PDB file of C-alpha atoms in Angstrom:
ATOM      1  CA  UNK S   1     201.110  23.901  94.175  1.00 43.00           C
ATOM      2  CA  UNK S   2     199.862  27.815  94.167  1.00 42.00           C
ATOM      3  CA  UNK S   3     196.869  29.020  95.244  1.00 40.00           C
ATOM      4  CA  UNK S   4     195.505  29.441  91.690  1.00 42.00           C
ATOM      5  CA  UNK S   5     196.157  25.887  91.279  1.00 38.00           C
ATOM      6  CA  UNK S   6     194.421  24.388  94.554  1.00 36.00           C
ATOM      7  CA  UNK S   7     191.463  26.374  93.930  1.00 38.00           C
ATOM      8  CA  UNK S   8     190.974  24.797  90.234  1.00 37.00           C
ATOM      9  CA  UNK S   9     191.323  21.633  92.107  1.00 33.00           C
ATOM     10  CA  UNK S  10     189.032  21.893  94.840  1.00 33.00           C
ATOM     11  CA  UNK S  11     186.161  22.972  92.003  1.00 33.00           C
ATOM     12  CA  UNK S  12     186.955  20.294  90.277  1.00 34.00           C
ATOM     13  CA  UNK S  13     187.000  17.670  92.598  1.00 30.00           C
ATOM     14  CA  UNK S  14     183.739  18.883  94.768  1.00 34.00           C
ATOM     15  CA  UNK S  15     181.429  16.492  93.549  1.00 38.00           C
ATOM     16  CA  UNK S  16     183.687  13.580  93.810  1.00 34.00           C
ATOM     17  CA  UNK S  17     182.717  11.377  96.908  1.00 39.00           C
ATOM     18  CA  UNK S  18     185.383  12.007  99.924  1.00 35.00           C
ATOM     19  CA  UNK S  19     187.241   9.338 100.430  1.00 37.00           C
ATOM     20  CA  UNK S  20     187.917   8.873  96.464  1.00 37.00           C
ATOM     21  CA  UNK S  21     188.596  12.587  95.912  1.00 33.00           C
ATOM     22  CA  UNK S  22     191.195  12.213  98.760  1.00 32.00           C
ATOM     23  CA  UNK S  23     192.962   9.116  97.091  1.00 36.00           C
ATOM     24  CA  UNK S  24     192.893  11.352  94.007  1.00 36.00           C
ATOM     25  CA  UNK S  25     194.558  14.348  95.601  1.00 34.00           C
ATOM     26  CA  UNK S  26     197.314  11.830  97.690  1.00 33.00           C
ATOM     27  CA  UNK S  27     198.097  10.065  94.155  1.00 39.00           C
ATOM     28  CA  UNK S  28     199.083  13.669  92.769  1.00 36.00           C
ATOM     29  CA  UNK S  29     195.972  13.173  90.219  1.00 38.00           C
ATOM     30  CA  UNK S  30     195.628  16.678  90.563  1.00 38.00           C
ATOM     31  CA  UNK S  31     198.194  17.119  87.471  1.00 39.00           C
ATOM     32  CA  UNK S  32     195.216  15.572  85.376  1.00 44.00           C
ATOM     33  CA  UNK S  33     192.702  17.047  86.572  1.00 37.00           C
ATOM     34  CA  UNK S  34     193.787  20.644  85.222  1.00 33.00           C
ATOM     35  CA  UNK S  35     194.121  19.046  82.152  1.00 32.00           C
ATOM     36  CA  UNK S  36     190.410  18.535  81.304  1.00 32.00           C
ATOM     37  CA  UNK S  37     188.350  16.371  84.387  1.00 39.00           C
ATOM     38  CA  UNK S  38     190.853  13.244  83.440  1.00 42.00           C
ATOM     39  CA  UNK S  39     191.175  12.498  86.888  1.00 40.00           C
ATOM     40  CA  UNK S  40     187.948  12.963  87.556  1.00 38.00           C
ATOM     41  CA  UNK S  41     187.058  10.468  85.448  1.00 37.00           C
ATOM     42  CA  UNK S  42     189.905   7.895  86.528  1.00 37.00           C
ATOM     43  CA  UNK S  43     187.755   8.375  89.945  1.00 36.00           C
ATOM     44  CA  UNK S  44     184.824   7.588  88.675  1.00 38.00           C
ATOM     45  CA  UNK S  45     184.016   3.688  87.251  1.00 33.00           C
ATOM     46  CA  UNK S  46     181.981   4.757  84.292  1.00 35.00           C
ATOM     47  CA  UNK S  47     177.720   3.793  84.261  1.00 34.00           C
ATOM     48  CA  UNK S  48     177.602   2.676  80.961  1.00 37.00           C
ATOM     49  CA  UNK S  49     180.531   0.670  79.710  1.00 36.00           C
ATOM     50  CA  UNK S  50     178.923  -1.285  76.698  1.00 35.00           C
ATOM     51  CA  UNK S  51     177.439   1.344  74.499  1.00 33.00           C
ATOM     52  CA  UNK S  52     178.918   3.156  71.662  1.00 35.00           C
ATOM     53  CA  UNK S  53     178.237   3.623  67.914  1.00 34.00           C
ATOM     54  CA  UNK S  54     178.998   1.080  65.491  1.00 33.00           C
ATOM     55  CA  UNK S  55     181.741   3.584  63.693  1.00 33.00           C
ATOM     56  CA  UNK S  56     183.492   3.898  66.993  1.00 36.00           C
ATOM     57  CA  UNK S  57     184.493   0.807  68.416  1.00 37.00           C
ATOM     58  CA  UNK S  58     188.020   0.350  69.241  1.00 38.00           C
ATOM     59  CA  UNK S  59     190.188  -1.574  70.929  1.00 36.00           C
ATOM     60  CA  UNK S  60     196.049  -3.880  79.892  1.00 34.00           C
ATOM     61  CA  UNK S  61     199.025  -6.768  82.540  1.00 32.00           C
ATOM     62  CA  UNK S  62     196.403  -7.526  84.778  1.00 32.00           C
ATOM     63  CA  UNK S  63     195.625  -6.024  88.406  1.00 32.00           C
ATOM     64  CA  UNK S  64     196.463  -8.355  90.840  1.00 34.00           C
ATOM     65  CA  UNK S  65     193.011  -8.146  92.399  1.00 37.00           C
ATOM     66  CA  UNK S  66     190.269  -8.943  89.599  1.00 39.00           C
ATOM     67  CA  UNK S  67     187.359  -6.636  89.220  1.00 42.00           C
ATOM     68  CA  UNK S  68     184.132  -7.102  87.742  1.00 41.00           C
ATOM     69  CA  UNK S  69     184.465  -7.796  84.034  1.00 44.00           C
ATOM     70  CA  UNK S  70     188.160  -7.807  83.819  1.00 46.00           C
ATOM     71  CA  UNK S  71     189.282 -10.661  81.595  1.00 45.00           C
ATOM     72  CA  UNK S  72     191.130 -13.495  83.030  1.00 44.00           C
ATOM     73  CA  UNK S  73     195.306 -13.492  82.065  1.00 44.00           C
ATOM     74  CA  UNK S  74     195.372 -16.638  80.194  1.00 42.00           C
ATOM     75  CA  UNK S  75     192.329 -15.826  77.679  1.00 57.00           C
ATOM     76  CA  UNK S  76     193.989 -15.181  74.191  1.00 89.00           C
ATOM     77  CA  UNK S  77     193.956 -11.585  72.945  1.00 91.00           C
ATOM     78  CA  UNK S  78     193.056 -12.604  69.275  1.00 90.00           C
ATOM     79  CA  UNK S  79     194.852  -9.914  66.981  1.00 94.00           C
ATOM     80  CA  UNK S  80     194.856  -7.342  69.485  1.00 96.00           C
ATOM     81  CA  UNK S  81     198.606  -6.188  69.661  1.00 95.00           C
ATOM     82  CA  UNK S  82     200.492  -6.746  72.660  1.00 96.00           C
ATOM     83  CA  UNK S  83     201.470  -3.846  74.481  1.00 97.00           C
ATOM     84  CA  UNK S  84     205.421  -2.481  73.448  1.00 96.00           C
ATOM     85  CA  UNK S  85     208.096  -1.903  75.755  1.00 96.00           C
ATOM     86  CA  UNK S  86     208.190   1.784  75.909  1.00 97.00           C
ATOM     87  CA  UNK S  87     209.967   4.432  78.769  1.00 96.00           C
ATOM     88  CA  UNK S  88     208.432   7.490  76.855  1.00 97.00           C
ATOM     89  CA  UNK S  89     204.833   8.299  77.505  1.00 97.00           C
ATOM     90  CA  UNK S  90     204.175  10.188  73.877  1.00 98.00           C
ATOM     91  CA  UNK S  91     205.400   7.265  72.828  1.00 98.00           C
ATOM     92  CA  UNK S  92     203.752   4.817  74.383  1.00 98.00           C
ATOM     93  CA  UNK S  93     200.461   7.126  74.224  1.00 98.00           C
ATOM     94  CA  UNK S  94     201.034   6.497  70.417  1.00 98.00           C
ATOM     95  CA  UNK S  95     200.902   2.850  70.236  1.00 98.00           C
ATOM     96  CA  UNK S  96     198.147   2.911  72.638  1.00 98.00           C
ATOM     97  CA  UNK S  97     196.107   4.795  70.595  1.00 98.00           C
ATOM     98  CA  UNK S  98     196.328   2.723  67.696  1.00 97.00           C
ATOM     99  CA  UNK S  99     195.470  -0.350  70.246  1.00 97.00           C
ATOM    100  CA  UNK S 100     192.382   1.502  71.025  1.00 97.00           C
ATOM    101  CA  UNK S 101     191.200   2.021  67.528  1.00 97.00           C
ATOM    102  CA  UNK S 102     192.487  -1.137  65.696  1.00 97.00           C
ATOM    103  CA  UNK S 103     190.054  -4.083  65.968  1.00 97.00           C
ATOM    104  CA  UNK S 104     188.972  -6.971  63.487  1.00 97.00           C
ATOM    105  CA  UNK S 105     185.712  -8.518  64.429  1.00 97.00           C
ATOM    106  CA  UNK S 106     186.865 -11.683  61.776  1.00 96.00           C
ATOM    107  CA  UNK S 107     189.580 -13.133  63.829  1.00 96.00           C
ATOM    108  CA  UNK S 108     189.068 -11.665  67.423  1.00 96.00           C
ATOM    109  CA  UNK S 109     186.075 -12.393  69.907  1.00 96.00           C
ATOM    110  CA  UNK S 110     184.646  -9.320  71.770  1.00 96.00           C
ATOM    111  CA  UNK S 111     186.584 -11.615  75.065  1.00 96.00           C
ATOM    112  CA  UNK S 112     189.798 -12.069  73.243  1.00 96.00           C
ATOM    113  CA  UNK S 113     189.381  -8.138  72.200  1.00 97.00           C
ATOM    114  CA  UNK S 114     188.681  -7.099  76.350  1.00 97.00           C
ATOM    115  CA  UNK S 115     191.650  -9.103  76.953  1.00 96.00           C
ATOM    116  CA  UNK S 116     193.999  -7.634  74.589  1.00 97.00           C
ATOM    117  CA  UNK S 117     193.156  -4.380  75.780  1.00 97.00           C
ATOM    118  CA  UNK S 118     193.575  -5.363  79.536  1.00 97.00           C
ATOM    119  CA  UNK S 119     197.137  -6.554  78.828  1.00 97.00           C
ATOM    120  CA  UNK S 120     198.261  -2.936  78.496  1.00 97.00           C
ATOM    121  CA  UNK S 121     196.834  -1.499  81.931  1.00 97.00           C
ATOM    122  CA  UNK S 122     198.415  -0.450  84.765  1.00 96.00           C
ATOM    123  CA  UNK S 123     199.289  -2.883  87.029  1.00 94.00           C
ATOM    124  CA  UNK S 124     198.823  -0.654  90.058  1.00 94.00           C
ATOM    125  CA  UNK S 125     195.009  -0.625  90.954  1.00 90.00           C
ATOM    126  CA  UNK S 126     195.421   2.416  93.050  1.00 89.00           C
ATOM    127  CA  UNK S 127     195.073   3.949  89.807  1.00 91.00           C
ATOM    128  CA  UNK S 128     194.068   2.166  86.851  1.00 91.00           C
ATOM    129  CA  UNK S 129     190.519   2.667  85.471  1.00 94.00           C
ATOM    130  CA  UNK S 130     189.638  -0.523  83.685  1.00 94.00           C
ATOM    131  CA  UNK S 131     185.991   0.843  82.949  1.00 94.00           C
ATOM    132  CA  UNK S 132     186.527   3.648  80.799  1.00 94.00           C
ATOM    133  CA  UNK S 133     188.879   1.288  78.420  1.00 95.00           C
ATOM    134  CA  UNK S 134     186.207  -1.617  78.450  1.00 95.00           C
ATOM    135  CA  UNK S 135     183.350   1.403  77.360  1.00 94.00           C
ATOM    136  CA  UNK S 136     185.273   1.158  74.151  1.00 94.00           C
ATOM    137  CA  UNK S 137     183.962  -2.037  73.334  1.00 96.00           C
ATOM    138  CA  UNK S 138     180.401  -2.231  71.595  1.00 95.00           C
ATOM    139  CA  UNK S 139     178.066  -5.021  73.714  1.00 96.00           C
ATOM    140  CA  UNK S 140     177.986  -8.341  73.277  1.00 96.00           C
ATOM    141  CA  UNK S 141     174.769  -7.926  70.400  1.00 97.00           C
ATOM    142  CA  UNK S 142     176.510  -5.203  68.650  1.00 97.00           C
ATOM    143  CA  UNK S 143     179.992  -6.643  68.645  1.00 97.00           C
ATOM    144  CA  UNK S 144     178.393 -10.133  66.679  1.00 96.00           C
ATOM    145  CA  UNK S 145     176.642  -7.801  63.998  1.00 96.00           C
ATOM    146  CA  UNK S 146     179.988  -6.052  63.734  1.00 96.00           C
ATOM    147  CA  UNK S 147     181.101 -10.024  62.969  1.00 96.00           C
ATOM    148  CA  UNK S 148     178.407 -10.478  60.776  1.00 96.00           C
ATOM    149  CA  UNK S 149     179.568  -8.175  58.928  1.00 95.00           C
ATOM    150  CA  UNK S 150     183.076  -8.897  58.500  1.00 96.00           C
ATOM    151  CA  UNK S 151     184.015  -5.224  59.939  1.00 96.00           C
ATOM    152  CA  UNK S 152     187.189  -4.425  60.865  1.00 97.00           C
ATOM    153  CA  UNK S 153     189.917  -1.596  61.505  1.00 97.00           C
ATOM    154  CA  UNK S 154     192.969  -0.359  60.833  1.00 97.00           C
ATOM    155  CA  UNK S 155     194.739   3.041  62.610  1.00 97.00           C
ATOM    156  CA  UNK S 156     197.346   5.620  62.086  1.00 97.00           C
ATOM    157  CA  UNK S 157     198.849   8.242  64.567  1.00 97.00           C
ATOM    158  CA  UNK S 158     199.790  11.764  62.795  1.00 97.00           C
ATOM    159  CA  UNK S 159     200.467  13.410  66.732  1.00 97.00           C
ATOM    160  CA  UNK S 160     200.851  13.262  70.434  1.00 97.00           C
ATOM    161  CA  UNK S 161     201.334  16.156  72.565  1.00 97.00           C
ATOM    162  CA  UNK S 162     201.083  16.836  76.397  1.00 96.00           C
ATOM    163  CA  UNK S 163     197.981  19.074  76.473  1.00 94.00           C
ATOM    164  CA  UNK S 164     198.596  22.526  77.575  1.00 91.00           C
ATOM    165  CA  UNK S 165     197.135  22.735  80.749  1.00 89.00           C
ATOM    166  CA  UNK S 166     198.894  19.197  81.899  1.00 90.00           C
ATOM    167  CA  UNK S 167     201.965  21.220  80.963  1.00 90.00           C
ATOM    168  CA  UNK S 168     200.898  24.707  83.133  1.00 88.00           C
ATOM    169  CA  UNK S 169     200.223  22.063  86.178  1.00 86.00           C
ATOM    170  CA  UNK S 170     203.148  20.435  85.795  1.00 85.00           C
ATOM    171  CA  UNK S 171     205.290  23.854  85.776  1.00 87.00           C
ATOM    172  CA  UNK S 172     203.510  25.360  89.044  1.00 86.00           C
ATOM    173  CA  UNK S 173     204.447  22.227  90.807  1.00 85.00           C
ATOM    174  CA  UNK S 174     206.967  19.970  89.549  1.00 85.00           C
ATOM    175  CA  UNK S 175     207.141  17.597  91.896  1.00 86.00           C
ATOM    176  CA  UNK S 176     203.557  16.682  91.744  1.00 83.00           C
ATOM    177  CA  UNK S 177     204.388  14.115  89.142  1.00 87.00           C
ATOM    178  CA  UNK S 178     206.602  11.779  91.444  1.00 88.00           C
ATOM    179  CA  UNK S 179     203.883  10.032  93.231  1.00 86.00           C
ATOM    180  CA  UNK S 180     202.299   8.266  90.417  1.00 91.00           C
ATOM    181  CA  UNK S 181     204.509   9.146  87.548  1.00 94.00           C
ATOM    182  CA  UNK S 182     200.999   9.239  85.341  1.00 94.00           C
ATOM    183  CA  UNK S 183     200.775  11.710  82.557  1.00 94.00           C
ATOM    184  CA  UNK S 184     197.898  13.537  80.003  1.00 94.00           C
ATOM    185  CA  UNK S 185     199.052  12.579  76.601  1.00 96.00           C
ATOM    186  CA  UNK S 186     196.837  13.730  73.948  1.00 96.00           C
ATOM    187  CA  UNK S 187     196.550  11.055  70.730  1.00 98.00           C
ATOM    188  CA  UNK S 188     195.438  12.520  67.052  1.00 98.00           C
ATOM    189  CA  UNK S 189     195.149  10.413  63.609  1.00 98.00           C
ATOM    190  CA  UNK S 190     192.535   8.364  61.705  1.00 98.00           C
ATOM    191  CA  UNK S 191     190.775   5.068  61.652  1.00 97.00           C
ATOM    192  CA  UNK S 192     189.972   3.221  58.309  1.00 97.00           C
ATOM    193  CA  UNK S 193     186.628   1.158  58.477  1.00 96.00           C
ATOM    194  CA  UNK S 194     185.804  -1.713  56.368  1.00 96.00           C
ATOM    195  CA  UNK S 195     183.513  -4.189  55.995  1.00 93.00           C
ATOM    196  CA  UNK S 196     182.672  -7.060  53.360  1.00 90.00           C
ATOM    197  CA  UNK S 197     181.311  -5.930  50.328  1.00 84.00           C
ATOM    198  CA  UNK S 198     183.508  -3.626  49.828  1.00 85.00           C
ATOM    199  CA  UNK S 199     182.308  -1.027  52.627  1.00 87.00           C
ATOM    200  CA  UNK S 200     184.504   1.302  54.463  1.00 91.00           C
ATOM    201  CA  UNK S 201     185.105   4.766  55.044  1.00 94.00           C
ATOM    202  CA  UNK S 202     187.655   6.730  57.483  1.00 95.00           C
ATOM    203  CA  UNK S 203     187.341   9.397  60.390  1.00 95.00           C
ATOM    204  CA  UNK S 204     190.187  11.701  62.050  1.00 96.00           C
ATOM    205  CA  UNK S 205     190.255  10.192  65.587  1.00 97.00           C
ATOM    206  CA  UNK S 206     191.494  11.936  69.086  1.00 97.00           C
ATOM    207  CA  UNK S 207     191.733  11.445  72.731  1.00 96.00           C
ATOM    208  CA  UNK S 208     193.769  11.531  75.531  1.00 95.00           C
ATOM    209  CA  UNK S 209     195.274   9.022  77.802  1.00 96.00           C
ATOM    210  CA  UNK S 210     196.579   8.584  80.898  1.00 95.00           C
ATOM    211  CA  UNK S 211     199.765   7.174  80.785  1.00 96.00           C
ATOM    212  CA  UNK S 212     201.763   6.025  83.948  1.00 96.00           C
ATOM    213  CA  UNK S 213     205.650   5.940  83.081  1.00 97.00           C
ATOM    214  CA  UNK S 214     207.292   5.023  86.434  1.00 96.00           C
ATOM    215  CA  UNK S 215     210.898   5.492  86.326  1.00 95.00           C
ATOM    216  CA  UNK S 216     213.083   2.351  85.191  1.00 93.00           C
ATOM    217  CA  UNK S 217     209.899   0.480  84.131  1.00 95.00           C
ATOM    218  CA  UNK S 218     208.022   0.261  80.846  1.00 97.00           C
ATOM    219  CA  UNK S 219     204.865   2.372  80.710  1.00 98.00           C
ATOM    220  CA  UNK S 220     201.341   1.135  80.687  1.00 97.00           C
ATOM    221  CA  UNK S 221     198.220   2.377  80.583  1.00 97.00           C
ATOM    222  CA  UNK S 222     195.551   4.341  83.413  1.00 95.00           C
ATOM    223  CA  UNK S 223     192.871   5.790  81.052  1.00 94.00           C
ATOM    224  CA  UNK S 224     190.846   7.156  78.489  1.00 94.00           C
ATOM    225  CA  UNK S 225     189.367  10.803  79.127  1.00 91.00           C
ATOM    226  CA  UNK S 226     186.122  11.911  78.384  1.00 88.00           C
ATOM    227  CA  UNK S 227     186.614  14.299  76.796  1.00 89.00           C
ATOM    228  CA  UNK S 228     190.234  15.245  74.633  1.00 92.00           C
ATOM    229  CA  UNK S 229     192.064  18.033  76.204  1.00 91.00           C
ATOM    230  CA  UNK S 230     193.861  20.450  73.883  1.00 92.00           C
TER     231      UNK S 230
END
């Protein structure tokens, strides 16, 4: 990696505690991080999972050591779709997305939901960041008014692209990618609301994943940025 490279790293990565920022910069994370603080944030196990607007909510196999709040394998994922078998990570960043933003609060429990999600994860938990999927979920409270309500919603994907500066890392150092084989895949379309009554409305939706497309294996996925990188 050139110098120009290491020193956008080392800014980056200067608040991260030591022995995680170390991890980061062994797994070849580094690729992300250029591409808008996504590694960063696969570093860091987000403080507030739970909370997010009532427009927003969307919807992992398992890691073979459980964390806190990671659903159990044999809970029932409702109507969340299970993840495809996919080699390509636009692709599979695709179908993700619309995972993430499809939900129906009629025929799925928030748990069935959480587990749904979990069923497309990495299984490698060197990397994956359970956390900032689950913050897609609304809380318990908010996810029953959602049910109350008889909300639910539907997704299409218009894009997916490899942001730009994922693509600049990548050509300074090519081989950075073989260690974890994860990639910045950038997601753009729209999610349809709707509620009984009659209610609904739409918004354009983007984000961008990390995606981990080892080679001879189906993908699965690592993250959701904070932010979406262009």
């Amino acid at each position: 990696m050139g110098k120009r490279s290491r020193r956008r790293v080392r800014a980056a990565t200067a608040h991260w505690p030591t022995g995680r920022r170390v991890a980061v910069l062994a797994a070849v994370l580094v690729v992300l991080v250029t591409g808008a603080g996504l590694a960063a944030y696969i570093t860091t196990r987000g403080s507030d999972e739970n909370t997010v607007p009532a427009s927003s909510p969307s919807a992992g196999a398992s890691a073979p050591v459980a964390k806190p709040g990671t659903p159990t394998p044999a809970t029932d994922t409702g109507t969340v779709s299970p993840p495809p078998r996919l080699s390509d990570p636009l692709a599979y960043g695709r179908a993700a997305a619309v995972m993430l933003w499809t939900y129906d609060t009629r025929a799925t429990t928030r748990e069935q939901q959480l587990a749904g999600m979990h069923a497309w994860m990495t299984t490698e938990t060197k990397y994956t960041d359970w956390a900032s999927i689950k913050a897609q979920v609304p809380d318990p409270l908010l996810w029953s008014r959602m049910r109350d309500n008889g909300q639910y919603a539907t997704a299409t994907v218009t894009e997916a692209h490899f942001p730009s500066a994922f693509k600049q890392a990548l050509a300074e150092d090519p081989a950075a990618l073989t260690e974890a084989y994860i990639y910045a895949v950038t997601v753009t379309g729209k999610q349809s609301i709707a509620w009984k009554d009659g209610g609904g409305g739409a918004e354009d939706r983007s984000v961008t994943l990390a995606v981990q497309c080892r080679p001879n294996a189906d993908c699965a996925l690592v993250a959701i940025a904070p932010n979406t990188a262009p």
